Amino acid sequence: MTPSSPVRPRSVTRQAGQYAARRRDPAPLLLASGLSAESVAELLAPFGFEDIKRADDNIQAMAGEPRARMFLAKILGELLESLAQTADPDQGLNHWERFLQAGLNRGQLFEYLGGAPPMNHLLSAIFGNSPAMAQTLIRDPLLVYWLAEEQVLTRRPSREAMARALRMMLNNVTALELRLEALRRFRRREMLRIGVRDLLRLADVQETTATLTDLACVLIQAAYEITAAGLRERYGRPMHRDRKGKLVETGFAIIAMGKLGGGELNFSSDVDLIYVYASDEGKTYPSHQPAALRQAQGPEQSRGAISHQPSIPNEEYFEYLARDVTRALADVTQEGYVFRVDLRLRAEGAVGQLARPLDGYGQYYQTRGESWERLALLKAWPIAGDVSVGQAFLRRVGPFVFGLSGSRGKGQSPSVVIEQVKSIKEMIDAKIGDRGQERRNVKLGMGGIREIEFIVQAAQVLCGGRLPGLRDRSTMGALAKLARYGLLSSKDRQALAKAYLFLRDVEHKLQMVHDLQTHTLPESADELTRCAVRLGYASANRPGATRRFLTDHRRHTAKVHRIFQRLVGVPARSGLLKAARKPLVAKS
């Protein structure tokens, strides 16, 4: 407490349920002296606070000097009303106190909020719902004024606009490490914007996932450009001879997999990446001698005496580049990180080379490709680097994915594809069952997101070869196309689409709490209630909000699981298999 704060007698924690009175103006907490513990509790408990003494201490610490205290008293009612609608009012008030200790002029801020009630509500919504977003504002409190700027929250940020803003930020720094730190700061700011728009229902689930994908693509491209420039300074440019014998620069592409490849990234997600380059038959040439490069019809002609760049084989160069890009994205510094990176979907998984040439990937999938890799490649998409190399990669893997040309060149029947999808799901079920999460994991559990994705992927592998129109990387887009071609009934498509959006929304609200990649509903009743409130279930009746949320969750997952069992779960009677064997014509 500050010296000017009224003295408060010590009191025990009070529970909100002890006070059923209508909410009253809480300004006396700041303006009256000598309030009893009972009076404090009567003012605070109706706003949903559990620990009354701590809430009062937070408010007194927030007030600061007398002028700021007067301004806070004027807005305190609206502030507490807004906190009462959040998942955790107690935590929200604590975040308010920490935010105000971060260095802003309290009097100016309170005066500003007095004339901008929506910003008062916005800050309370952040502080009471997302510790991760609260920490972003606590770390950089001036972002509150950025959020208030016109169109920052009212309009979806486009990929082009984010790329322009990032370029402007990078123009101010030249050192490699400082440029990478700028990426981390930019990511933190934009994640705040995206999270707030999602939390306040200014963006729906599909817009949120698309914007998260756009942000990731912008940042990964920037990380590639920064690291590639640094590597060229050390080793020169990688070159190889094309089919005509001409020396050309060797392109490198970053392929997105998983939800990033599908354009539907999570709020807190790893990015699944594959690194591929055009050819491993060349080497690097000095980048400071473009004339020499043009004349380099003989291998040694371009090596001038003035160059100090050692030449290394392409294979070595691109392994370094893949390593450096991964570190640029995943390394954690005081500024945080850009993205966690998962490279296990590359050829040979965790033991494979970080980067491979196009021919290497083509040979791998032709001779050693596994069933799960066929499913994973359905979402492959180039997002950074040389687009022509990325498109060449997609052409190379197409026959493996859609031609049913299986491992070691052996073809596989449609029934085997269904069996394999079922087998993969059974392995997932066993792991989730061991953790006791079969009904709580919204991604991998019974009737979860993965069952919807497996339905889509099985249909695309079965029919995507003869029906290119089915090759939609997004789950929602693919569901619509499956219905269009008669692989799903309209009723099933609608049920799966609604469930998918519901479960992805739940996933986001779980992850925005601590910016962790979690997919599991909490076991704690209090935490379940907080999750329900974040999802928009009315906070006035919290037990009722929890019941309604769980009812909706059970309804959606039950429908998904029934459809999955009918289409994939029993291969011999698979409705998907039967539909795939019929002539398929798109419905008008």
mmCIF file with all atom_site columns, C-alpha atoms in Angstrom, residues 140-239:
data_model
loop_
_atom_site.group_PDB
_atom_site.id
_atom_site.type_symbol
_atom_site.label_atom_id
_atom_site.label_alt_id
_atom_site.label_comp_id
_atom_site.label_asym_id
_atom_site.label_entity_id
_atom_site.label_seq_id
_atom_site.pdbx_PDB_ins_code
_atom_site.Cartn_x
_atom_site.Cartn_y
_atom_site.Cartn_z
_atom_site.occupancy
_atom_site.B_iso_or_equiv
_atom_site.pdbx_formal_charge
_atom_site.auth_seq_id
_atom_site.auth_comp_id
_atom_site.auth_asym_id
_atom_site.auth_atom_id
_atom_site.pdbx_PDB_model_num
ATOM 1   C CA . ASP A 1 140 ? 5.523   -3.565  -22.929 1.00 0.00 ? 140 ASP A CA 1
ATOM 2   C CA . PRO A 1 141 ? 2.755   -1.385  -21.432 1.00 0.00 ? 141 PRO A CA 1
ATOM 3   C CA . LEU A 1 142 ? 2.833   1.146   -24.277 1.00 0.00 ? 142 LEU A CA 1
ATOM 4   C CA . LEU A 1 143 ? 1.176   -1.502  -26.447 1.00 0.00 ? 143 LEU A CA 1
ATOM 5   C CA . VAL A 1 144 ? -2.099  -0.440  -24.826 1.00 0.00 ? 144 VAL A CA 1
ATOM 6   C CA . TYR A 1 145 ? -1.990  2.741   -26.907 1.00 0.00 ? 145 TYR A CA 1
ATOM 7   C CA . TRP A 1 146 ? -1.151  0.730   -30.042 1.00 0.00 ? 146 TRP A CA 1
ATOM 8   C CA . LEU A 1 147 ? -4.236  -1.431  -29.428 1.00 0.00 ? 147 LEU A CA 1
ATOM 9   C CA . ALA A 1 148 ? -6.292  1.740   -29.253 1.00 0.00 ? 148 ALA A CA 1
ATOM 10  C CA . GLU A 1 149 ? -5.164  2.936   -32.678 1.00 0.00 ? 149 GLU A CA 1
ATOM 11  C CA . GLU A 1 150 ? -7.728  2.963   -35.458 1.00 0.00 ? 150 GLU A CA 1
ATOM 12  C CA . GLN A 1 151 ? -8.124  -0.404  -37.227 1.00 0.00 ? 151 GLN A CA 1
ATOM 13  C CA . VAL A 1 152 ? -5.581  -2.292  -35.084 1.00 0.00 ? 152 VAL A CA 1
ATOM 14  C CA . LEU A 1 153 ? -8.407  -4.341  -33.603 1.00 0.00 ? 153 LEU A CA 1
ATOM 15  C CA . THR A 1 154 ? -11.318 -3.459  -35.858 1.00 0.00 ? 154 THR A CA 1
ATOM 16  C CA . ARG A 1 155 ? -9.813  -4.878  -39.050 1.00 0.00 ? 155 ARG A CA 1
ATOM 17  C CA . ARG A 1 156 ? -8.143  -8.208  -39.757 1.00 0.00 ? 156 ARG A CA 1
ATOM 18  C CA . PRO A 1 157 ? -4.425  -7.698  -40.439 1.00 0.00 ? 157 PRO A CA 1
ATOM 19  C CA . SER A 1 158 ? -3.553  -8.971  -43.916 1.00 0.00 ? 158 SER A CA 1
ATOM 20  C CA . ARG A 1 159 ? -0.408  -10.909 -44.710 1.00 0.00 ? 159 ARG A CA 1
ATOM 21  C CA . GLU A 1 160 ? 0.794   -8.037  -46.887 1.00 0.00 ? 160 GLU A CA 1
ATOM 22  C CA . ALA A 1 161 ? 0.235   -5.475  -44.130 1.00 0.00 ? 161 ALA A CA 1
ATOM 23  C CA . MET A 1 162 ? 2.119   -7.586  -41.596 1.00 0.00 ? 162 MET A CA 1
ATOM 24  C CA . ALA A 1 163 ? 4.989   -8.071  -44.054 1.00 0.00 ? 163 ALA A CA 1
ATOM 25  C CA . ARG A 1 164 ? 5.203   -4.295  -44.628 1.00 0.00 ? 164 ARG A CA 1
ATOM 26  C CA . ALA A 1 165 ? 5.176   -3.569  -40.903 1.00 0.00 ? 165 ALA A CA 1
ATOM 27  C CA . LEU A 1 166 ? 7.902   -6.126  -40.279 1.00 0.00 ? 166 LEU A CA 1
ATOM 28  C CA . ARG A 1 167 ? 10.080  -4.724  -43.073 1.00 0.00 ? 167 ARG A CA 1
ATOM 29  C CA . MET A 1 168 ? 9.786   -1.263  -41.535 1.00 0.00 ? 168 MET A CA 1
ATOM 30  C CA . MET A 1 169 ? 10.883  -2.658  -38.184 1.00 0.00 ? 169 MET A CA 1
ATOM 31  C CA . LEU A 1 170 ? 13.822  -4.529  -39.744 1.00 0.00 ? 170 LEU A CA 1
ATOM 32  C CA . ASN A 1 171 ? 14.974  -1.457  -41.670 1.00 0.00 ? 171 ASN A CA 1
ATOM 33  C CA . ASN A 1 172 ? 16.068  0.072   -38.376 1.00 0.00 ? 172 ASN A CA 1
ATOM 34  C CA . VAL A 1 173 ? 18.595  -2.680  -37.532 1.00 0.00 ? 173 VAL A CA 1
ATOM 35  C CA . THR A 1 174 ? 21.421  -4.364  -39.441 1.00 0.00 ? 174 THR A CA 1
ATOM 36  C CA . ALA A 1 175 ? 23.133  -6.800  -37.066 1.00 0.00 ? 175 ALA A CA 1
ATOM 37  C CA . LEU A 1 176 ? 21.875  -10.354 -37.532 1.00 0.00 ? 176 LEU A CA 1
ATOM 38  C CA . GLU A 1 177 ? 21.054  -11.019 -33.866 1.00 0.00 ? 177 GLU A CA 1
ATOM 39  C CA . LEU A 1 178 ? 19.255  -7.695  -33.504 1.00 0.00 ? 178 LEU A CA 1
ATOM 40  C CA . ARG A 1 179 ? 17.184  -8.463  -36.582 1.00 0.00 ? 179 ARG A CA 1
ATOM 41  C CA . LEU A 1 180 ? 16.193  -11.816 -35.099 1.00 0.00 ? 180 LEU A CA 1
ATOM 42  C CA . GLU A 1 181 ? 15.228  -10.082 -31.847 1.00 0.00 ? 181 GLU A CA 1
ATOM 43  C CA . ALA A 1 182 ? 13.014  -7.786  -33.903 1.00 0.00 ? 182 ALA A CA 1
ATOM 44  C CA . LEU A 1 183 ? 11.204  -10.870 -35.241 1.00 0.00 ? 183 LEU A CA 1
ATOM 45  C CA . ARG A 1 184 ? 10.514  -12.007 -31.692 1.00 0.00 ? 184 ARG A CA 1
ATOM 46  C CA . ARG A 1 185 ? 9.147   -8.612  -30.666 1.00 0.00 ? 185 ARG A CA 1
ATOM 47  C CA . PHE A 1 186 ? 6.985   -8.436  -33.777 1.00 0.00 ? 186 PHE A CA 1
ATOM 48  C CA . ARG A 1 187 ? 5.585   -11.892 -33.134 1.00 0.00 ? 187 ARG A CA 1
ATOM 49  C CA . ARG A 1 188 ? 4.729   -10.971 -29.543 1.00 0.00 ? 188 ARG A CA 1
ATOM 50  C CA . ARG A 1 189 ? 2.899   -7.825  -30.621 1.00 0.00 ? 189 ARG A CA 1
ATOM 51  C CA . GLU A 1 190 ? 0.923   -9.467  -33.407 1.00 0.00 ? 190 GLU A CA 1
ATOM 52  C CA . MET A 1 191 ? -0.018  -12.444 -31.229 1.00 0.00 ? 191 MET A CA 1
ATOM 53  C CA . LEU A 1 192 ? -1.502  -9.957  -28.786 1.00 0.00 ? 192 LEU A CA 1
ATOM 54  C CA . ARG A 1 193 ? -3.608  -8.405  -31.537 1.00 0.00 ? 193 ARG A CA 1
ATOM 55  C CA . ILE A 1 194 ? -4.767  -11.792 -32.866 1.00 0.00 ? 194 ILE A CA 1
ATOM 56  C CA . GLY A 1 195 ? -5.508  -13.095 -29.371 1.00 0.00 ? 195 GLY A CA 1
ATOM 57  C CA . VAL A 1 196 ? -7.554  -10.053 -28.393 1.00 0.00 ? 196 VAL A CA 1
ATOM 58  C CA . ARG A 1 197 ? -9.606  -10.197 -31.588 1.00 0.00 ? 197 ARG A CA 1
ATOM 59  C CA . ASP A 1 198 ? -10.297 -13.881 -30.940 1.00 0.00 ? 198 ASP A CA 1
ATOM 60  C CA . LEU A 1 199 ? -11.122 -13.365 -27.259 1.00 0.00 ? 199 LEU A CA 1
ATOM 61  C CA . LEU A 1 200 ? -13.526 -10.496 -27.928 1.00 0.00 ? 200 LEU A CA 1
ATOM 62  C CA . ARG A 1 201 ? -15.187 -12.379 -30.824 1.00 0.00 ? 201 ARG A CA 1
ATOM 63  C CA . LEU A 1 202 ? -14.026 -9.744  -33.296 1.00 0.00 ? 202 LEU A CA 1
ATOM 64  C CA . ALA A 1 203 ? -12.709 -12.658 -35.372 1.00 0.00 ? 203 ALA A CA 1
ATOM 65  C CA . ASP A 1 204 ? -14.197 -16.116 -35.816 1.00 0.00 ? 204 ASP A CA 1
ATOM 66  C CA . VAL A 1 205 ? -12.216 -19.353 -35.601 1.00 0.00 ? 205 VAL A CA 1
ATOM 67  C CA . GLN A 1 206 ? -11.432 -19.541 -39.310 1.00 0.00 ? 206 GLN A CA 1
ATOM 68  C CA . GLU A 1 207 ? -10.198 -15.960 -39.434 1.00 0.00 ? 207 GLU A CA 1
ATOM 69  C CA . THR A 1 208 ? -8.050  -16.502 -36.356 1.00 0.00 ? 208 THR A CA 1
ATOM 70  C CA . THR A 1 209 ? -6.395  -19.640 -37.750 1.00 0.00 ? 209 THR A CA 1
ATOM 71  C CA . ALA A 1 210 ? -5.848  -17.973 -41.134 1.00 0.00 ? 210 ALA A CA 1
ATOM 72  C CA . THR A 1 211 ? -4.292  -14.874 -39.545 1.00 0.00 ? 211 THR A CA 1
ATOM 73  C CA . LEU A 1 212 ? -2.034  -16.984 -37.334 1.00 0.00 ? 212 LEU A CA 1
ATOM 74  C CA . THR A 1 213 ? -0.919  -18.796 -40.478 1.00 0.00 ? 213 THR A CA 1
ATOM 75  C CA . ASP A 1 214 ? -0.240  -15.502 -42.268 1.00 0.00 ? 214 ASP A CA 1
ATOM 76  C CA . LEU A 1 215 ? 1.851   -14.282 -39.342 1.00 0.00 ? 215 LEU A CA 1
ATOM 77  C CA . ALA A 1 216 ? 3.872   -17.500 -39.300 1.00 0.00 ? 216 ALA A CA 1
ATOM 78  C CA . CYS A 1 217 ? 4.515   -17.313 -43.048 1.00 0.00 ? 217 CYS A CA 1
ATOM 79  C CA . VAL A 1 218 ? 5.705   -13.703 -42.785 1.00 0.00 ? 218 VAL A CA 1
ATOM 80  C CA . LEU A 1 219 ? 8.045   -14.475 -39.888 1.00 0.00 ? 219 LEU A CA 1
ATOM 81  C CA . ILE A 1 220 ? 9.451   -17.683 -41.391 1.00 0.00 ? 220 ILE A CA 1
ATOM 82  C CA . GLN A 1 221 ? 10.178  -15.919 -44.696 1.00 0.00 ? 221 GLN A CA 1
ATOM 83  C CA . ALA A 1 222 ? 11.951  -13.131 -42.789 1.00 0.00 ? 222 ALA A CA 1
ATOM 84  C CA . ALA A 1 223 ? 13.955  -15.624 -40.719 1.00 0.00 ? 223 ALA A CA 1
ATOM 85  C CA . TYR A 1 224 ? 14.995  -17.383 -43.930 1.00 0.00 ? 224 TYR A CA 1
ATOM 86  C CA . GLU A 1 225 ? 16.084  -14.113 -45.594 1.00 0.00 ? 225 GLU A CA 1
ATOM 87  C CA . ILE A 1 226 ? 18.090  -13.008 -42.548 1.00 0.00 ? 226 ILE A CA 1
ATOM 88  C CA . THR A 1 227 ? 19.894  -16.319 -42.067 1.00 0.00 ? 227 THR A CA 1
ATOM 89  C CA . ALA A 1 228 ? 20.475  -16.900 -45.787 1.00 0.00 ? 228 ALA A CA 1
ATOM 90  C CA . ALA A 1 229 ? 22.082  -13.461 -46.102 1.00 0.00 ? 229 ALA A CA 1
ATOM 91  C CA . GLY A 1 230 ? 24.408  -14.262 -43.228 1.00 0.00 ? 230 GLY A CA 1
ATOM 92  C CA . LEU A 1 231 ? 25.356  -17.609 -44.717 1.00 0.00 ? 231 LEU A CA 1
ATOM 93  C CA . ARG A 1 232 ? 26.062  -16.090 -48.155 1.00 0.00 ? 232 ARG A CA 1
ATOM 94  C CA . GLU A 1 233 ? 28.426  -13.631 -46.494 1.00 0.00 ? 233 GLU A CA 1
ATOM 95  C CA . ARG A 1 234 ? 30.415  -16.577 -45.132 1.00 0.00 ? 234 ARG A CA 1
ATOM 96  C CA . TYR A 1 235 ? 30.320  -19.066 -48.007 1.00 0.00 ? 235 TYR A CA 1
ATOM 97  C CA . GLY A 1 236 ? 28.993  -17.321 -51.092 1.00 0.00 ? 236 GLY A CA 1
ATOM 98  C CA . ARG A 1 237 ? 26.065  -18.468 -53.230 1.00 0.00 ? 237 ARG A CA 1
ATOM 99  C CA . PRO A 1 238 ? 25.158  -22.128 -53.772 1.00 0.00 ? 238 PRO A CA 1
ATOM 100 C CA . MET A 1 239 ? 25.215  -23.015 -57.474 1.00 0.00 ? 239 MET A CA 1
#
